[in-house]
Coordinates of C-alpha atoms in Angstrom, one line a residue:
X48 CA 44.2 36.2 12.4
X49 CA 46.7 34.8 9.9
X50 CA 45.6 34.9 6.3
X51 CA 47.1 32.6 3.7
X52 CA 46.5 32.6 0.0
X53 CA 46.7 29.0 -1.4
X54 CA 48.3 28.5 -4.7
X55 CA 45.2 26.5 -5.6
X56 CA 43.2 29.7 -5.3
X57 CA 45.0 31.0 -8.4
X58 CA 44.1 28.0 -10.5
X59 CA 41.4 28.5 -13.1
X60 CA 37.9 27.6 -11.9
X61 CA 35.5 25.3 -13.8
X62 CA 33.1 27.0 -16.1
X63 CA 30.0 28.5 -14.4
X64 CA 31.8 29.5 -11.2
X65 CA 32.5 33.1 -10.4
X66 CA 35.4 34.0 -8.1
X67 CA 34.5 36.1 -5.1
X68 CA 37.1 38.5 -3.8
X69 CA 38.5 37.9 -0.3
X70 CA 41.2 36.1 1.5
X71 CA 41.5 32.4 2.4
X72 CA 42.1 32.0 6.2
X73 CA 44.6 29.5 7.5
X74 CA 42.1 27.6 9.6
X75 CA 39.9 27.2 6.5
X76 CA 42.7 25.7 4.6
X77 CA 43.7 23.4 7.5
X78 CA 40.1 22.2 7.9
X79 CA 39.9 21.4 4.2
X80 CA 43.2 19.5 4.2
X81 CA 42.1 17.4 7.2
X82 CA 38.9 16.5 5.3
X83 CA 40.5 15.5 2.0
X84 CA 40.1 18.8 0.1
X85 CA 42.0 21.8 -1.2
X86 CA 40.5 25.2 -1.3
X87 CA 40.6 26.7 -4.8
X88 CA 38.8 30.0 -4.2
X89 CA 35.9 31.8 -2.6
X90 CA 33.0 31.7 -5.1
X91 CA 29.6 33.1 -5.7
X92 CA 29.6 35.0 -2.4
X93 CA 31.6 35.2 0.8
X94 CA 29.9 32.1 2.3
X95 CA 30.9 29.6 -0.4
X96 CA 34.1 27.9 -1.3
X97 CA 35.3 25.9 -4.3
X98 CA 36.9 22.7 -3.1
X99 CA 39.1 20.3 -5.1
X100 CA 38.9 16.6 -4.0
X101 CA 42.4 15.2 -3.3
X102 CA 41.0 11.7 -4.3
X103 CA 39.5 12.4 -7.7
X104 CA 40.4 16.0 -8.5
X105 CA 36.8 16.9 -8.9
X106 CA 35.7 20.4 -7.9
X107 CA 32.6 21.1 -5.9
X108 CA 31.0 24.1 -4.2
X109 CA 30.5 23.9 -0.4
X110 CA 29.3 26.4 2.1
X111 CA 31.9 27.6 4.5
X112 CA 29.7 26.5 7.4
X113 CA 29.6 22.9 6.1
X114 CA 33.4 22.8 5.7
X115 CA 34.0 24.0 9.3
X116 CA 31.3 21.9 11.0
X117 CA 31.0 18.6 9.1
X118 CA 32.5 16.4 6.3
X119 CA 31.9 17.9 2.9
X120 CA 30.9 15.6 0.0
X121 CA 32.7 15.4 -3.3
X122 CA 30.0 15.4 -5.9
X123 CA 32.3 13.6 -8.4
X124 CA 33.1 10.8 -6.0
X125 CA 29.4 10.6 -5.0
X126 CA 28.2 10.3 -8.6
X127 CA 30.9 7.8 -9.4
X128 CA 29.9 5.6 -6.5
X129 CA 26.2 5.8 -7.5
X130 CA 27.1 4.8 -11.1
X131 CA 29.1 1.8 -9.8
X132 CA 26.2 0.7 -7.5
X133 CA 23.7 1.1 -10.4
X134 CA 25.9 -1.1 -12.6
X135 CA 26.0 -3.7 -9.8
X136 CA 22.2 -3.6 -9.8
X137 CA 22.0 -4.1 -13.5
X138 CA 21.1 -0.5 -14.3
X139 CA 22.7 2.5 -16.1
X140 CA 22.9 5.6 -14.0
X141 CA 21.6 8.7 -15.7
X142 CA 21.9 11.2 -12.9
X143 CA 20.1 12.6 -9.9
X144 CA 16.5 13.6 -10.0
X145 CA 16.7 17.4 -10.2
X146 CA 13.6 17.9 -8.0
X147 CA 14.2 15.2 -5.3
X148 CA 17.8 14.6 -4.1
X149 CA 17.0 11.2 -2.6
X150 CA 16.0 9.9 -6.1
X151 CA 18.0 9.1 -9.2
X152 CA 17.2 8.3 -12.8
X153 CA 18.3 4.9 -14.2
X154 CA 18.0 3.1 -17.5
X155 CA 16.9 -0.5 -17.1
X156 CA 17.9 -3.4 -19.4
X157 CA 14.5 -3.1 -21.1
X158 CA 15.4 0.4 -22.2
X159 CA 12.9 2.2 -20.0
X160 CA 13.9 5.0 -17.6
X161 CA 13.2 4.3 -13.9
X162 CA 13.1 6.7 -11.0
X163 CA 14.2 5.1 -7.8
X164 CA 15.6 6.1 -4.4
X165 CA 19.3 5.6 -4.2
X166 CA 18.8 3.5 -1.1
X167 CA 16.6 1.1 -3.1
X168 CA 19.3 0.7 -5.8
X169 CA 21.9 0.1 -3.1
X170 CA 19.8 -2.7 -1.7
X171 CA 19.3 -4.2 -5.2
X172 CA 23.0 -4.1 -5.8
X173 CA 23.5 -6.0 -2.5
X174 CA 20.9 -8.6 -3.5
X175 CA 18.5 -7.7 -0.7
X176 CA 15.6 -6.9 -3.0
X177 CA 14.5 -6.9 -6.6
X178 CA 13.6 -4.3 -9.1
X179 CA 11.0 -4.1 -11.9
X180 CA 10.0 -1.8 -14.6
X181 CA 6.5 -0.4 -14.2
X182 CA 6.0 -0.1 -17.9
X183 CA 7.0 -3.7 -18.6
X184 CA 5.1 -4.9 -15.6
X185 CA 1.9 -3.1 -16.8
X186 CA 2.3 -4.6 -20.2
X187 CA 2.7 -8.2 -18.8
X188 CA -0.4 -7.6 -16.7
X189 CA -2.3 -6.3 -19.7
X190 CA -1.4 -9.4 -21.7
X191 CA -2.5 -11.7 -18.8
X192 CA -5.8 -9.9 -18.5
X193 CA -6.4 -10.1 -22.3
X194 CA -5.9 -13.8 -22.2
X195 CA -8.7 -14.0 -19.6
X196 CA -11.1 -11.7 -21.4
X197 CA -10.4 -8.6 -19.4
X198 CA -8.8 -5.2 -20.1
X199 CA -6.5 -3.8 -17.4
X200 CA -7.6 -0.2 -16.7
X201 CA -5.0 0.7 -14.1
X202 CA -3.9 0.3 -10.4
X203 CA -6.4 -0.3 -7.6
X204 CA -8.1 3.0 -6.8
X205 CA -7.9 2.0 -3.1
X206 CA -4.1 1.6 -3.3
X207 CA -3.9 -2.1 -2.7
X208 CA -0.9 -3.4 -4.8
X209 CA -2.4 -6.9 -4.9
X210 CA -5.5 -5.7 -6.8
X211 CA -5.9 -3.9 -10.2
X212 CA -8.9 -2.4 -11.9
X213 CA -10.2 -4.3 -14.9
X214 CA -13.0 -4.0 -17.5
X215 CA -14.7 -7.2 -18.7
X216 CA -14.5 -7.4 -22.5
X217 CA -17.8 -9.2 -22.9
X218 CA -20.1 -6.8 -21.0
X219 CA -18.0 -3.8 -20.1
X220 CA -18.4 -4.2 -16.3
X221 CA -15.6 -2.7 -14.3
X222 CA -14.4 -4.2 -11.1
X223 CA -11.4 -4.7 -8.8
X224 CA -9.8 -8.2 -9.1
X225 CA -6.9 -9.7 -7.2
X226 CA -4.0 -10.0 -9.6
X227 CA -3.2 -13.6 -8.5
X228 CA -6.9 -14.6 -9.0
X229 CA -6.9 -13.2 -12.5
X230 CA -3.6 -14.9 -13.3
X231 CA -5.1 -18.3 -12.4
X232 CA -8.4 -17.5 -14.0
X233 CA -10.2 -17.7 -10.6
X234 CA -12.4 -14.8 -11.1
X235 CA -15.9 -14.1 -12.4
X236 CA -17.6 -11.0 -13.7
X237 CA -19.9 -9.5 -11.2
X238 CA -21.9 -8.0 -14.0
X239 CA -22.7 -11.0 -16.3
X240 CA -21.2 -14.0 -14.5
X241 CA -23.2 -17.0 -13.3
X242 CA -21.3 -17.7 -10.0
X243 CA -21.9 -16.4 -6.5
X244 CA -20.0 -13.2 -7.5
X245 CA -22.7 -12.0 -9.9
X246 CA -25.8 -13.2 -7.9
X247 CA -27.6 -11.1 -5.3
X248 CA -26.3 -11.6 -1.8
X249 CA -26.8 -10.3 1.8
X250 CA -24.8 -9.0 4.7
X251 CA -26.1 -10.6 7.9
X252 CA -25.8 -10.1 11.6
X253 CA -26.5 -13.1 13.8
X254 CA -27.0 -13.2 17.6
X255 CA -25.8 -16.4 19.2
X256 CA -26.5 -17.8 22.7
X257 CA -25.0 -21.0 24.0
X258 CA -24.3 -22.1 27.6
X259 CA -24.4 -18.5 28.9
X260 CA -22.2 -17.1 26.2
X261 CA -23.5 -14.4 23.8
X262 CA -21.8 -13.7 20.5
X263 CA -22.4 -11.6 17.4
X264 CA -21.5 -13.1 14.0
X265 CA -21.2 -10.7 11.0
X266 CA -20.8 -12.1 7.5
X267 CA -22.3 -12.4 4.0
X268 CA -24.2 -15.1 2.2
X269 CA -26.7 -15.5 -0.6
X270 CA -28.9 -17.4 1.9
X271 CA -28.3 -16.3 5.5
X272 CA -30.8 -18.8 6.9
X273 CA -29.0 -21.7 5.2
X274 CA -25.7 -20.2 6.4
X275 CA -26.8 -20.3 10.1
X276 CA -28.5 -23.7 9.9
X277 CA -26.0 -25.7 7.9
X278 CA -22.6 -24.0 7.6
X279 CA -21.5 -22.5 10.9
X280 CA -21.2 -25.8 12.8
X281 CA -23.5 -24.6 15.6
X282 CA -24.6 -27.0 18.4
X283 CA -28.3 -28.0 18.2
X284 CA -28.8 -26.3 21.6
X285 CA -27.6 -22.9 20.4
X286 CA -30.1 -20.2 20.1
X287 CA -29.5 -18.1 16.9
X288 CA -31.3 -14.9 15.9
X289 CA -31.0 -13.3 12.5
X290 CA -30.7 -9.7 13.8
X291 CA -30.1 -8.0 10.5
X292 CA -30.0 -8.7 6.8
X293 CA -28.8 -6.1 4.2
X294 CA -29.4 -6.8 0.5
X295 CA -26.4 -6.3 -1.8
X296 CA -26.5 -6.2 -5.6
X297 CA -24.0 -9.0 -6.0
X298 CA -21.9 -11.5 -4.0
X299 CA -18.9 -9.6 -5.3
X300 CA -20.1 -6.3 -3.7
X301 CA -21.1 -8.1 -0.5
X302 CA -17.7 -9.8 -0.2
X303 CA -15.8 -6.5 -0.7
X304 CA -18.0 -4.6 1.7
X305 CA -17.8 -7.3 4.4
X306 CA -14.0 -7.5 4.2
X307 CA -13.6 -3.7 4.5
X308 CA -16.1 -3.6 7.4
X309 CA -14.2 -6.3 9.3
X310 CA -10.9 -4.5 8.7
X311 CA -12.3 -1.3 10.1
X312 CA -13.9 -3.0 13.1
X313 CA -10.6 -4.8 14.0
X314 CA -8.7 -1.5 13.7
X315 CA -11.2 0.7 15.6
X316 CA -12.7 -1.8 18.1
X317 CA -10.0 -4.4 18.7
X318 CA -11.4 -5.1 22.2
X319 CA -14.7 -6.2 20.7
X320 CA -13.1 -9.0 18.6
X321 CA -13.7 -12.4 20.3
X322 CA -10.6 -14.7 20.3
X323 CA -11.3 -18.0 18.4
X324 CA -10.5 -20.1 21.5
X325 CA -13.5 -18.5 23.4
X326 CA -16.0 -19.9 20.9
X327 CA -14.3 -23.2 20.0
X328 CA -16.9 -25.9 19.8
X329 CA -19.6 -23.4 19.1
X330 CA -18.7 -22.0 15.7
X331 CA -16.4 -23.5 13.1
X332 CA -15.0 -20.1 12.0
X333 CA -11.9 -18.4 13.3
X334 CA -12.8 -14.7 12.8
X335 CA -15.6 -12.2 12.3
X336 CA -17.1 -12.8 15.8
X337 CA -17.7 -9.9 18.2
X338 CA -18.9 -9.1 21.7
X339 CA -22.6 -8.4 22.1
X340 CA -22.0 -4.8 23.4
X341 CA -20.9 -3.9 19.8
X342 CA -24.3 -4.5 18.4
X343 CA -25.3 -0.8 18.3
X344 CA -22.2 0.1 16.4
X345 CA -22.7 -2.8 14.0
X346 CA -26.3 -1.7 13.4
X347 CA -25.2 1.9 12.7
X348 CA -22.7 0.7 10.1
X349 CA -25.1 -1.6 8.5
X350 CA -27.6 1.3 8.3
X351 CA -25.0 3.3 6.3
X352 CA -24.3 0.3 4.1
X353 CA -28.0 -0.3 3.4
X354 CA -28.4 3.4 2.4
X355 CA -25.4 3.3 0.0
X356 CA -26.1 -0.1 -1.5
X357 CA -28.1 -0.3 -4.7
X358 CA -29.6 -3.9 -4.9
X359 CA -30.3 -5.2 -8.4
X360 CA -33.3 -7.4 -9.0
X361 CA -34.5 -7.2 -5.4
X362 CA -37.8 -6.0 -4.0
X363 CA -37.8 -2.7 -2.1
X364 CA -37.2 -3.3 1.6
X365 CA -35.3 -6.6 1.1
X366 CA -32.5 -5.2 3.2
X367 CA -34.7 -4.2 6.1
X368 CA -34.3 -5.6 9.5
X369 CA -35.4 -9.3 9.6
X370 CA -35.5 -11.0 13.0
X371 CA -35.9 -14.7 13.1
X372 CA -35.0 -17.3 15.7
X373 CA -33.7 -20.7 14.6
X374 CA -31.9 -23.7 16.0
X375 CA -28.3 -23.9 14.9
X376 CA -26.8 -27.0 13.5
X377 CA -25.2 -28.3 10.3
X378 CA -21.9 -29.0 8.8
X379 CA -18.8 -26.9 8.1
X380 CA -18.9 -24.3 5.4
X381 CA -17.0 -21.1 4.6
X382 CA -17.5 -17.9 2.8
X383 CA -16.0 -17.2 -0.6
X384 CA -12.9 -15.0 -0.7
X385 CA -12.2 -12.2 -3.1
X386 CA -12.6 -8.5 -3.5
X387 CA -14.6 -6.1 -5.6
X388 CA -15.7 -2.6 -6.4
X389 CA -18.8 -1.5 -4.5
X390 CA -20.5 1.7 -3.5
X391 CA -21.5 0.7 0.0
X392 CA -20.0 2.7 2.9
X393 CA -18.8 1.1 6.1

């Protein structure tokens, strides 16, 4: 095999690189030239080469296998391009994350250092997404919470970016609150408040029969009997049975538990969810209605919730099974939205 010694191999190497003895083969040199590089020397060991970029003159170390099988990268060109994209995104590029090559460190206009994926910064530079500083964002959230009488403790422990964990300054109660609701002041303390959120509530399970159709309605209400009589829009001929009632300490806890329970049921038993068009004219709701064969599973989950819930100000046994049959009827009504911190398992 023909062996050539490039003149570049005799050039001084950058500090930190150790020349390794051995020849430079002709097909190595040809491959490097085709790919925009010049071989300076073998370095470190027999499997690594020092390549000089013909574009910028920067020197990088590349494995021989990489040179012969793919396109080597010039670190200088790569870092220059990253710095340019960071500038276009309104950032100052500080360098790559030493532990994660897909991430870089950047200084934002606020002066804080951000750690972001290079792909995210590229998208910001192209105007496809935005970028925010977590430190500044947390400070803004803290100021908003303080104006409403709350102290922001941190992110949602359940990982929902739309919620944060707050402590009420007046009583010290801690709860999850939707950021948007807190921003508008549409929130109440489940510890000392006077609204539905702080008052005792119930999860309920209704059995509904009408014109040969059987349905199960799962929800929450401070007064399940009023809910079935006046708020579900049931026909007067519908037969409604309150199959189960589970006492919850607050409406806030009931709402959070109910939402989580419905989410799990939709995910784990999608075939049991009744489409709204099937009960149009019977119920004025558009969700939270299930097939009757799911009752055993619903009862099992309500048992678990009843064991985990700690009702406040209710008599023992208030969450026990309560079966009553009533005639449906009434006008439209809906459940309150929101979220909260509770200890009931679903």
